[in-house]
Tab-separated table of C-alpha atoms in Angstrom:
chain	number	residue	atom	x	y	z
K	1	MET	CA	31.883	13.762	6.866
K	2	ARG	CA	29.594	17.281	7.330
K	3	PHE	CA	26.856	18.169	5.459
K	4	PRO	CA	26.169	20.916	3.124
K	5	THR	CA	25.239	24.031	5.504
K	6	ARG	CA	21.835	24.886	6.012
K	7	ALA	CA	21.782	27.522	3.986
K	8	GLY	CA	23.660	25.771	0.607
K	9	ILE	CA	20.873	23.418	1.698
K	10	SER	CA	17.935	26.543	1.047
K	11	THR	CA	19.263	27.423	-2.977
K	12	LEU	CA	18.969	24.240	-3.592
K	13	LEU	CA	15.647	23.961	-2.918
K	14	THR	CA	14.362	27.128	-4.089
K	15	GLY	CA	15.978	26.719	-7.003
K	16	LEU	CA	14.684	23.467	-7.571
K	17	ALA	CA	11.305	23.698	-6.218
K	18	LEU	CA	10.391	26.217	-9.312
K	19	LEU	CA	11.215	23.430	-11.120
K	20	ALA	CA	9.351	20.446	-8.881
K	21	ALA	CA	5.634	18.975	-5.853
K	22	ALA	CA	4.829	16.522	-3.353
K	23	PRO	CA	1.716	17.074	-1.301
K	24	ALA	CA	2.103	19.289	1.516
K	25	GLY	CA	2.278	17.610	5.466
K	26	ALA	CA	0.004	19.017	8.090
K	27	GLN	CA	2.317	21.236	10.293
K	28	PHE	CA	5.694	18.870	8.647
K	29	ALA	CA	6.570	15.528	9.984
K	30	GLN	CA	7.986	14.674	13.227
K	31	TYR	CA	10.116	12.071	11.261
K	32	THR	CA	10.990	10.837	7.401
K	33	ALA	CA	12.010	7.128	7.118
K	34	PRO	CA	14.789	7.050	4.627
K	35	GLY	CA	14.546	6.598	1.124
K	36	SER	CA	10.571	7.146	1.381
K	37	LEU	CA	10.747	10.648	-0.064
K	38	LEU	CA	11.221	8.643	-3.280
K	39	THR	CA	7.200	7.525	-2.439
K	40	ARG	CA	4.912	8.143	-4.523
K	41	GLY	CA	1.397	7.144	-5.362
K	42	THR	CA	-1.761	7.100	-6.863
K	43	THR	CA	-5.103	9.546	-6.279
K	44	LYS	CA	-7.991	8.764	-4.179
K	45	LYS	CA	-9.762	8.293	-6.843
K	46	GLU	CA	-7.957	6.709	-8.685
K	47	GLN	CA	-7.792	3.812	-5.534
K	48	LEU	CA	-11.569	4.387	-4.670
K	49	GLU	CA	-12.116	3.659	-8.737
K	50	LYS	CA	-10.038	0.032	-8.536
K	51	ALA	CA	-10.642	-0.849	-4.701
K	52	ALA	CA	-14.615	-0.687	-4.995
K	53	GLU	CA	-14.587	-2.714	-9.106
K	54	ASN	CA	-11.981	-5.473	-7.054
K	55	ALA	CA	-14.287	-6.080	-3.535
K	56	ARG	CA	-14.778	-9.415	-3.212
K	57	TRP	CA	-18.003	-9.232	-1.939
K	58	HIS	CA	-20.751	-6.687	-3.157
K	59	LEU	CA	-24.186	-6.974	-0.737
K	60	GLY	CA	-26.155	-4.529	-2.979
K	61	PRO	CA	-24.662	-1.556	-3.866
K	62	PHE	CA	-22.425	-1.653	-0.428
K	63	ARG	CA	-19.401	-3.636	-1.460
K	64	LEU	CA	-17.164	-5.320	0.695
K	65	ALA	CA	-13.192	-6.304	0.583
K	66	PRO	CA	-11.178	-8.116	2.771
K	67	TRP	CA	-8.194	-6.900	4.445
K	68	ALA	CA	-4.719	-8.870	5.721
K	69	ALA	CA	-1.671	-8.551	5.961
K	70	LEU	CA	1.789	-9.772	7.498
K	71	ARG	CA	3.984	-6.344	7.607
K	72	ASP	CA	7.363	-4.752	9.344
K	73	ALA	CA	8.550	-8.372	9.940
K	74	ALA	CA	12.299	-6.680	11.052
K	75	TYR	CA	15.293	-8.725	12.495
K	76	VAL	CA	16.373	-5.613	14.366
K	77	SER	CA	20.215	-5.528	15.083
K	78	ASP	CA	19.553	-3.925	18.798
K	79	VAL	CA	16.059	-2.291	20.344
K	80	PHE	CA	17.488	0.017	22.325
K	81	ALA	CA	20.507	1.264	19.687
K	82	GLY	CA	18.680	4.995	19.775
K	83	THR	CA	19.523	6.041	23.266
K	84	LEU	CA	20.142	9.467	23.909
K	85	GLU	CA	22.847	8.169	27.388
K	86	GLY	CA	24.578	6.476	24.498
K	87	GLU	CA	26.395	3.215	25.840
K	88	VAL	CA	24.814	2.229	29.183
K	89	PRO	CA	27.833	0.258	31.234
K	90	GLY	CA	26.634	-3.182	32.152
K	91	THR	CA	24.420	-3.315	28.664
K	92	LYS	CA	24.927	-5.095	25.617
K	93	ALA	CA	23.674	-5.422	21.877
K	94	GLU	CA	19.328	-7.085	22.056
K	95	PRO	CA	18.702	-8.038	18.744
K	96	ASP	CA	15.781	-9.480	18.189
K	97	PHE	CA	12.871	-9.711	15.513
K	98	THR	CA	9.549	-8.809	15.124
K	99	ILE	CA	6.214	-9.022	12.698
K	100	THR	CA	2.761	-7.554	12.322
K	101	ALA	CA	-0.091	-9.244	11.694
K	102	GLY	CA	-3.393	-8.489	10.736
K	103	ALA	CA	-6.763	-8.975	8.838
K	104	GLY	CA	-10.318	-6.275	8.868
K	105	LEU	CA	-12.282	-5.490	6.478
K	106	GLN	CA	-12.877	-2.462	3.986
K	107	GLY	CA	-16.358	-1.515	2.994
K	108	TYR	CA	-17.025	1.075	-0.029
K	109	LEU	CA	-20.951	2.648	-0.755
K	110	PRO	CA	-20.896	4.298	-4.146
K	111	LEU	CA	-23.765	7.460	-3.808
K	112	GLY	CA	-24.060	7.767	-7.056
K	113	PRO	CA	-21.798	7.959	-10.283
K	114	LYS	CA	-18.432	10.488	-8.383
K	115	ALA	CA	-18.552	10.017	-4.740
K	116	PHE	CA	-18.099	7.287	-1.960
K	117	PHE	CA	-18.433	6.918	1.259
K	118	THR	CA	-15.911	4.287	3.129
K	119	VAL	CA	-15.051	2.732	6.715
K	120	GLU	CA	-12.088	0.202	7.614
K	121	ALA	CA	-11.529	-1.634	10.289
K	122	LEU	CA	-8.660	-3.464	9.834
K	123	PRO	CA	-6.809	-4.769	13.355
K	124	GLN	CA	-3.174	-5.095	13.736
K	125	TYR	CA	-1.154	-7.877	16.259
K	126	VAL	CA	2.529	-5.930	16.631
K	127	TYR	CA	4.494	-9.752	17.944
K	128	TRP	CA	7.990	-9.394	19.400
K	129	GLN	CA	10.622	-12.522	20.416
K	130	LYS	CA	11.831	-11.730	23.029
K	131	HIS	CA	10.078	-7.920	24.204
K	132	ASP	CA	7.091	-9.285	25.062
K	133	GLU	CA	6.465	-5.420	27.117
K	134	ARG	CA	6.333	-4.026	23.239
K	135	ARG	CA	4.002	-6.625	21.865
K	136	ARG	CA	0.147	-5.116	21.180
K	137	LEU	CA	-3.181	-4.827	19.697
K	138	ASN	CA	-3.162	-1.839	16.874
K	139	GLY	CA	-5.000	-0.611	14.004
K	140	TYR	CA	-6.173	1.505	11.822
K	141	TYR	CA	-10.139	2.445	12.017
K	142	GLY	CA	-12.134	5.345	9.639
K	143	ALA	CA	-14.827	6.971	7.793
K	144	GLY	CA	-14.044	9.310	4.245
K	145	LEU	CA	-16.684	10.926	2.256
K	146	PHE	CA	-15.109	11.506	-1.150
K	147	GLY	CA	-17.160	13.364	-3.887
K	148	PHE	CA	-15.336	13.478	-7.330
K	149	PHE	CA	-17.504	16.374	-9.623
K	150	ASN	CA	-17.220	18.271	-12.394
K	151	ARG	CA	-16.144	21.628	-10.668
K	152	LEU	CA	-15.811	20.234	-7.254
K	153	SER	CA	-13.849	17.394	-5.597
K	154	LEU	CA	-13.850	17.547	-1.719
K	155	GLN	CA	-13.353	14.934	0.850
K	156	ALA	CA	-14.094	14.395	4.979
K	157	VAL	CA	-12.249	11.920	6.900
K	158	ALA	CA	-11.955	11.000	10.871
K	159	ARG	CA	-9.861	8.179	11.981
K	160	ARG	CA	-7.349	6.658	13.961
K	161	ALA	CA	-3.979	5.014	13.447
K	162	GLU	CA	-2.324	2.905	15.959
K	163	GLU	CA	1.616	1.600	14.572
K	164	GLN	CA	4.761	0.745	15.692
K	165	THR	CA	6.727	3.221	13.608
K	166	VAL	CA	9.697	4.744	14.521
K	167	LEU	CA	8.996	8.210	16.717
K	168	THR	CA	12.232	10.540	15.957
K	169	PRO	CA	15.355	9.811	14.914
K	170	GLU	CA	16.852	10.154	17.708
K	171	PHE	CA	15.899	6.603	18.553
K	172	GLU	CA	15.365	4.931	15.951
K	173	GLN	CA	13.482	2.020	17.349
K	174	ARG	CA	9.839	1.254	16.540
K	175	ILE	CA	7.973	3.003	19.753
K	176	HIS	CA	3.287	2.161	19.274
K	177	SER	CA	2.137	5.796	18.911
K	178	ARG	CA	-2.009	6.614	18.217
K	179	GLN	CA	-2.686	9.819	15.940
K	180	ASP	CA	-6.305	10.330	16.080
K	181	VAL	CA	-7.223	12.998	13.118
K	182	LEU	CA	-10.119	14.908	11.449
K	183	ASP	CA	-9.344	16.283	8.023
K	184	GLY	CA	-11.738	18.495	4.841
K	185	SER	CA	-10.652	19.323	1.586
K	186	LEU	CA	-12.306	20.639	-1.275
K	187	GLU	CA	-11.090	21.561	-4.802
K	188	LEU	CA	-12.999	23.516	-7.633
K	189	ARG	CA	-12.003	24.415	-10.929
K	190	LEU	CA	-12.580	28.011	-11.951
K	191	GLY	CA	-11.447	27.641	-15.683
K	192	HIS	CA	-9.098	25.405	-17.992
K	193	ALA	CA	-6.852	25.542	-16.056
K	194	PHE	CA	-7.660	27.392	-12.584
K	195	TYR	CA	-8.253	25.560	-9.658
K	196	LEU	CA	-8.969	27.104	-6.027
K	197	PHE	CA	-7.829	25.131	-2.226
K	198	GLY	CA	-8.833	24.888	0.383
K	199	SER	CA	-8.438	22.498	3.411
K	200	ALA	CA	-8.943	22.170	7.071
K	201	SER	CA	-7.799	19.293	9.801
K	202	TRP	CA	-6.474	18.252	13.746
K	203	LEU	CA	-4.489	15.740	14.721
K	204	THR	CA	-3.756	14.138	18.196
K	205	PHE	CA	-0.791	12.474	18.067
K	206	GLU	CA	0.006	10.332	21.574
K	207	PRO	CA	3.142	7.631	21.412
K	208	LEU	CA	2.185	4.980	23.466
K	209	ILE	CA	4.412	3.689	25.473
K	210	GLY	CA	2.539	2.607	29.275
K	211	ASP	CA	3.785	-1.011	28.807
K	212	LEU	CA	7.659	-0.226	28.708
K	213	GLY	CA	8.422	0.543	32.268
K	214	ASP	CA	11.035	2.744	32.972
K	215	ASP	CA	13.895	1.364	31.630
K	216	PRO	CA	17.214	3.540	31.722
K	217	ARG	CA	17.631	3.441	27.641
K	218	LEU	CA	13.924	4.863	27.133
K	219	PRO	CA	13.909	8.396	26.519
K	220	LEU	CA	10.763	11.137	27.217
K	221	PHE	CA	8.650	9.964	24.110
K	222	GLN	CA	6.160	11.009	25.797
K	223	ASP	CA	7.191	14.611	25.350
K	224	LEU	CA	5.803	14.275	21.589
K	225	ASN	CA	2.586	14.385	23.219
K	226	ARG	CA	1.064	17.578	21.137
K	227	ASP	CA	-2.482	19.171	19.131
K	228	GLU	CA	-2.487	20.117	15.784
K	229	ARG	CA	-4.619	22.625	13.968
K	230	VAL	CA	-4.334	23.799	10.220
K	231	LEU	CA	-5.541	25.690	7.745
K	232	ARG	CA	-4.394	26.232	3.938
K	233	GLY	CA	-5.956	27.469	1.168
K	234	GLY	CA	-4.451	28.974	-2.361
K	235	VAL	CA	-5.281	29.003	-6.282
K	236	GLU	CA	-2.898	25.973	-8.301
K	237	LEU	CA	-2.669	26.400	-12.684
K	238	ARG	CA	-2.718	23.346	-14.216
K	239	PRO	CA	-2.275	23.861	-18.272
K	240	ASP	CA	-1.804	20.357	-19.099
K	241	ASP	CA	-1.349	17.235	-18.188
K	242	ARG	CA	2.641	17.942	-17.424
K	243	VAL	CA	2.886	20.890	-14.879
K	244	ARG	CA	1.292	22.011	-12.371
K	245	VAL	CA	1.741	25.237	-10.540
K	246	ALA	CA	0.444	26.034	-6.475
K	247	VAL	CA	0.360	29.330	-4.463
K	248	GLY	CA	-0.988	29.824	-1.348
K	249	VAL	CA	-0.840	30.509	2.715
K	250	GLU	CA	-0.394	27.910	5.037
K	251	ARG	CA	-2.024	28.700	9.431
K	252	SER	CA	-0.720	26.136	11.899
K	253	GLU	CA	-1.657	26.104	15.119
K	254	VAL	CA	-0.060	23.346	17.915
K	255	GLU	CA	-0.113	22.783	21.352
K	256	PHE	CA	1.580	21.014	23.989
K	257	ASP	CA	-1.150	19.647	27.012
K	258	GLY	CA	0.302	18.024	29.803
K	259	ALA	CA	3.434	17.632	27.892
K	260	ALA	CA	6.583	18.125	30.255
K	261	ARG	CA	8.321	20.114	28.175
K	262	ASP	CA	5.728	23.385	26.465
K	263	ARG	CA	6.686	23.451	23.118
K	264	SER	CA	3.298	25.093	22.222
K	265	ASN	CA	3.155	26.952	19.001
K	266	THR	CA	1.809	29.193	16.111
K	267	GLY	CA	2.738	30.150	12.777
K	268	THR	CA	1.587	31.339	9.497
K	269	SER	CA	3.056	30.394	6.512
K	270	PRO	CA	3.222	30.852	2.450
K	271	ILE	CA	3.493	27.528	0.159
K	272	LEU	CA	4.659	26.748	-3.744
K	273	GLU	CA	4.351	23.037	-4.697
K	274	ALA	CA	4.900	22.637	-8.861
K	275	SER	CA	5.635	19.489	-10.575
K	276	PHE	CA	6.428	18.555	-14.128
K	277	GLN	CA	5.638	15.558	-16.014
K	278	THR	CA	7.226	13.620	-19.067
K	279	GLU	CA	7.085	10.132	-20.461
K	280	ARG	CA	11.483	10.500	-19.266
K	281	LEU	CA	11.721	13.070	-16.291
K	282	SER	CA	9.419	13.144	-13.166
K	283	LEU	CA	10.507	16.947	-11.947
K	284	SER	CA	7.970	17.313	-8.016
K	285	GLY	CA	8.926	19.475	-5.190
K	286	ALA	CA	6.476	21.591	-2.223
K	287	LEU	CA	8.105	24.958	-0.126
K	288	ALA	CA	6.557	26.362	2.719
K	289	ARG	CA	8.909	29.610	4.371
K	290	ARG	CA	7.903	28.540	8.637
K	291	SER	CA	7.317	31.573	10.682
K	292	LEU	CA	6.648	29.476	13.877
K	293	LYS	CA	6.860	31.804	17.077
K	294	PRO	CA	6.460	30.158	20.272
K	295	ASP	CA	2.823	31.199	22.787
K	296	PRO	CA	3.343	32.171	25.523
K	297	GLY	CA	5.162	29.891	28.633
K	298	SER	CA	6.734	27.673	25.726
K	299	GLU	CA	10.240	26.771	25.605
K	300	LEU	CA	10.348	26.486	21.794
K	301	VAL	CA	13.004	28.526	19.987
K	302	PRO	CA	11.812	30.950	17.067
K	303	PHE	CA	11.392	28.950	14.245
K	304	ASP	CA	12.165	31.019	9.974
K	305	ASP	CA	13.198	29.032	7.486
K	306	THR	CA	12.417	26.960	4.698
K	307	THR	CA	10.831	23.437	4.932
K	308	GLY	CA	9.994	21.063	2.248
K	309	HIS	CA	10.774	17.557	-0.107
K	310	ILE	CA	12.233	18.171	-4.064
K	311	LEU	CA	12.606	15.254	-6.241
K	312	ALA	CA	13.532	14.557	-9.475
K	313	THR	CA	13.485	10.946	-11.248
K	314	PHE	CA	15.579	10.199	-14.573
K	315	ILE	CA	14.138	6.797	-16.793
K	316	PRO	CA	16.455	6.535	-19.690
K	317	ARG	CA	15.640	3.050	-20.627
K	318	TRP	CA	12.891	1.290	-19.746
K	319	ARG	CA	14.345	-1.440	-16.790
K	320	LEU	CA	16.267	1.495	-15.309
K	321	SER	CA	15.706	4.329	-12.950
K	322	TYR	CA	17.891	6.704	-11.460
K	323	SER	CA	16.305	9.727	-8.263
K	324	VAL	CA	17.841	12.234	-6.842
K	325	TYR	CA	16.426	14.275	-3.983
K	326	ALA	CA	16.471	16.106	-0.754
K	327	GLY	CA	14.497	17.371	2.320
K	328	ARG	CA	14.501	19.742	4.775
K	329	ASP	CA	12.164	18.918	7.994
K	330	LEU	CA	11.761	20.092	11.679
K	331	THR	CA	11.303	17.719	13.837
K	332	TYR	CA	10.985	18.382	17.813
K	333	SER	CA	13.743	16.681	20.166
K	334	ILE	CA	13.203	14.994	22.684
K	335	ASP	CA	16.611	15.437	24.067
K	336	PRO	CA	16.720	17.692	27.317
K	337	GLY	CA	17.636	21.287	26.369
K	338	TYR	CA	16.560	21.590	22.823
K	339	SER	CA	12.965	22.611	21.344
K	340	HIS	CA	13.813	21.610	18.070
K	341	PHE	CA	16.045	20.142	14.941
K	342	VAL	CA	16.288	21.373	11.510
K	343	ALA	CA	16.611	17.606	10.188
K	344	ASP	CA	18.337	18.093	6.005
K	345	ARG	CA	19.039	15.416	4.051
K	346	LEU	CA	20.402	14.296	0.194
K	347	GLY	CA	19.780	11.193	-1.368
K	348	GLY	CA	19.826	9.564	-5.025
K	349	SER	CA	18.424	5.617	-5.736
K	350	ILE	CA	18.835	3.716	-8.417
K	351	GLY	CA	15.871	2.146	-9.694
K	352	ALA	CA	15.859	-1.921	-11.650
K	353	LYS	CA	12.815	-3.720	-13.028
K	354	LEU	CA	13.624	-7.939	-12.814
K	355	GLY	CA	10.754	-9.095	-15.247
K	356	ARG	CA	7.418	-8.337	-16.217
K	357	SER	CA	6.643	-6.997	-12.682
K	358	SER	CA	9.172	-7.671	-10.291
K	359	SER	CA	11.884	-4.735	-9.564
K	360	MET	CA	14.936	-3.514	-6.634
K	361	ASP	CA	15.654	-0.687	-5.781
K	362	VAL	CA	19.548	0.877	-3.315
K	363	PHE	CA	19.342	3.986	-2.293
K	364	TYR	CA	21.591	6.862	-0.219
K	365	GLU	CA	21.556	9.373	1.669
K	366	THR	CA	23.833	11.480	3.424
K	367	GLY	CA	22.410	14.559	5.875
K	368	GLY	CA	22.814	16.421	9.229
K	369	HIS	CA	20.607	17.461	12.207
K	370	ASP	CA	21.227	20.563	12.866
K	371	TYR	CA	19.797	21.519	17.332
K	372	ALA	CA	18.350	24.694	18.867
K	373	ARG	CA	19.525	25.341	21.928
K	374	THR	CA	16.463	25.632	24.621
K	375	SER	CA	19.710	28.295	26.618
K	376	ALA	CA	23.074	29.410	25.880
K	377	ALA	CA	24.389	27.207	28.350
K	378	VAL	CA	22.995	23.634	26.716
K	379	PRO	CA	25.877	22.832	24.290
K	380	ALA	CA	25.871	23.194	20.517
K	381	ARG	CA	25.514	19.829	18.653
K	382	GLN	CA	24.638	18.997	14.904
K	383	ASP	CA	24.752	15.227	13.983
K	384	ASP	CA	26.045	13.688	10.905
K	385	PHE	CA	23.218	11.317	8.586
K	386	ASN	CA	24.489	8.723	6.779
K	387	ALA	CA	21.524	5.878	5.488
K	388	TYR	CA	21.997	2.877	2.722
K	389	GLY	CA	20.863	-0.086	1.974
K	390	THR	CA	18.289	-2.239	-0.903
K	391	THR	CA	14.943	-4.169	-1.106
K	392	LEU	CA	14.004	-6.849	-3.623
K	393	HIS	CA	9.982	-6.526	-4.690
K	394	LEU	CA	8.470	-10.192	-5.913
K	395	GLN	CA	5.197	-10.300	-7.971
K	396	LEU	CA	4.685	-13.568	-6.363
K	397	GLY	CA	1.913	-14.638	-9.383
K	398	GLU	CA	-1.453	-11.819	-9.634
K	399	ARG	CA	-2.433	-11.128	-5.769
K	400	VAL	CA	0.046	-11.235	-3.486
K	401	ARG	CA	3.586	-9.284	-3.237
K	402	TRP	CA	6.952	-9.811	-1.547
K	403	ASN	CA	9.371	-7.408	0.024
K	404	LEU	CA	12.814	-7.755	1.241
K	405	GLY	CA	15.413	-5.455	2.978
K	406	VAL	CA	18.147	-3.963	4.425
K	407	GLN	CA	18.405	-0.772	5.769
K	408	ARG	CA	21.431	0.797	8.040
K	409	THR	CA	21.643	3.800	9.030
K	410	GLN	CA	24.469	5.630	10.990
K	411	LEU	CA	24.523	8.847	13.243
K	412	GLU	CA	27.703	10.246	14.615
K	413	ALA	CA	27.418	13.440	17.115
K	414	PRO	CA	30.596	14.564	17.833
K	415	ASP	CA	29.313	18.164	19.852
K	416	ARG	CA	28.652	15.049	22.424
K	417	PRO	CA	30.565	11.935	22.817
K	418	GLY	CA	29.525	9.007	23.539
K	419	LEU	CA	25.891	9.365	20.871
K	420	ASP	CA	27.457	7.698	17.916
K	421	ARG	CA	24.658	5.152	17.131
K	422	SER	CA	24.148	2.437	13.888
K	423	LEU	CA	21.987	0.130	13.899
K	424	THR	CA	20.606	-1.885	11.248
K	425	VAL	CA	17.336	-3.655	9.974
K	426	PHE	CA	16.263	-6.817	7.478
K	427	GLN	CA	12.994	-6.793	6.849
K	428	SER	CA	10.260	-8.662	5.512
K	429	ASN	CA	6.680	-7.365	3.905
K	430	LEU	CA	3.950	-9.684	2.844
K	431	GLU	CA	0.657	-8.780	0.822
K	432	PHE	CA	-2.000	-9.807	-0.168
K	433	SER	CA	-4.463	-8.653	-3.108
K	434	ALA	CA	-5.969	-11.719	-3.089
K	435	PHE	CA	-9.318	-9.982	-1.916
K	436	GLY	CA	-9.846	-6.408	-3.432
K	437	GLY	CA	-8.682	-3.001	-4.665
K	438	ALA	CA	-5.937	-1.364	-2.204
K	439	PHE	CA	-7.122	1.526	-0.310
K	440	THR	CA	-6.707	3.732	2.520
K	441	LEU	CA	-7.383	6.318	4.794
K	442	ARG	CA	-3.904	7.774	6.247
């Protein structure tokens, strides 16, 4: 099954964006997990106030909250299912079990009634039953300053995240990576409904592959090493609690320093974000008209197109909700001969409440990955994408939440015989909230 054309997706995104908003990312997402376009959360202010209030220990004005979690417990059908070389002769599927356990501390220091200083040190150990080369001590470490004043809101964050995640849909497997981030933003209220906003961020991204050896089934993840610098500013209109519209401009610089394949680029992009929300209906979206140009010596194919995400949710009754969503991301490729690919997706989800605090949801997505060739000698490539799954969210008492789910991902490459691949993952997360509130610098 072929995904609708890129022109069709552009029309869909542009039309719905005027009603739709999710915060835009640094430049664009390297990987967007199936089903994750539905993710919605509370604001930083709400998170901070709740976390500081519920912190277990008070040392004078300083609030300290222990943190513990068992997460990403998963049975993976084949830990090499995403190899770019297709099936390797003499090999077979290698299922394995992985789980991550962590414990650490989060601290909150109120600086008056409207400002907070926060710190976190959250180490976590990643365990694999069979592939001991993938075991590693990761963690989240950082500090932040947040202020929420009458007309001015600001935040400054420095953090390091070492985690096991899927780095690219070309290889749907968990790989360790490190991201170092410096981020600052402000929002100034000019009048009853008008706001100015601005932000600056610097990010270093590095796959941590030193312990994986030279297995031929592993692609060259080091080709994704890069630095990103992004400046953003604009104006926002909030006439009431239901409507929000923001327009602005973003300047991005990406440098592949030390990577074997240089795809350094710069770009200036107008951005549009909007949202509309009532008790039964929620529309949100964010768009950027990307115009990325390669630096001298870079092999990046120039990119001039729209990226972004939209989401519509309808709640006809309190136990059921229905969502549809669409997205487009530009993703750097690890397949030699291709600069990047555009990942389009269209999906839907149904959610149901089970009792007072538990719930279940199911989703289905379809899409395509349209590859940009670095030369005419490279064969054309467009992969078809399908994913579906379900998750059960169980509230076990007041302070323990258990998520159980299964997800199936299928990728077909009609233009490249032998590259069809699929992956099934059974996953579980156990979340503890007995020690404090839920706040994250990430």
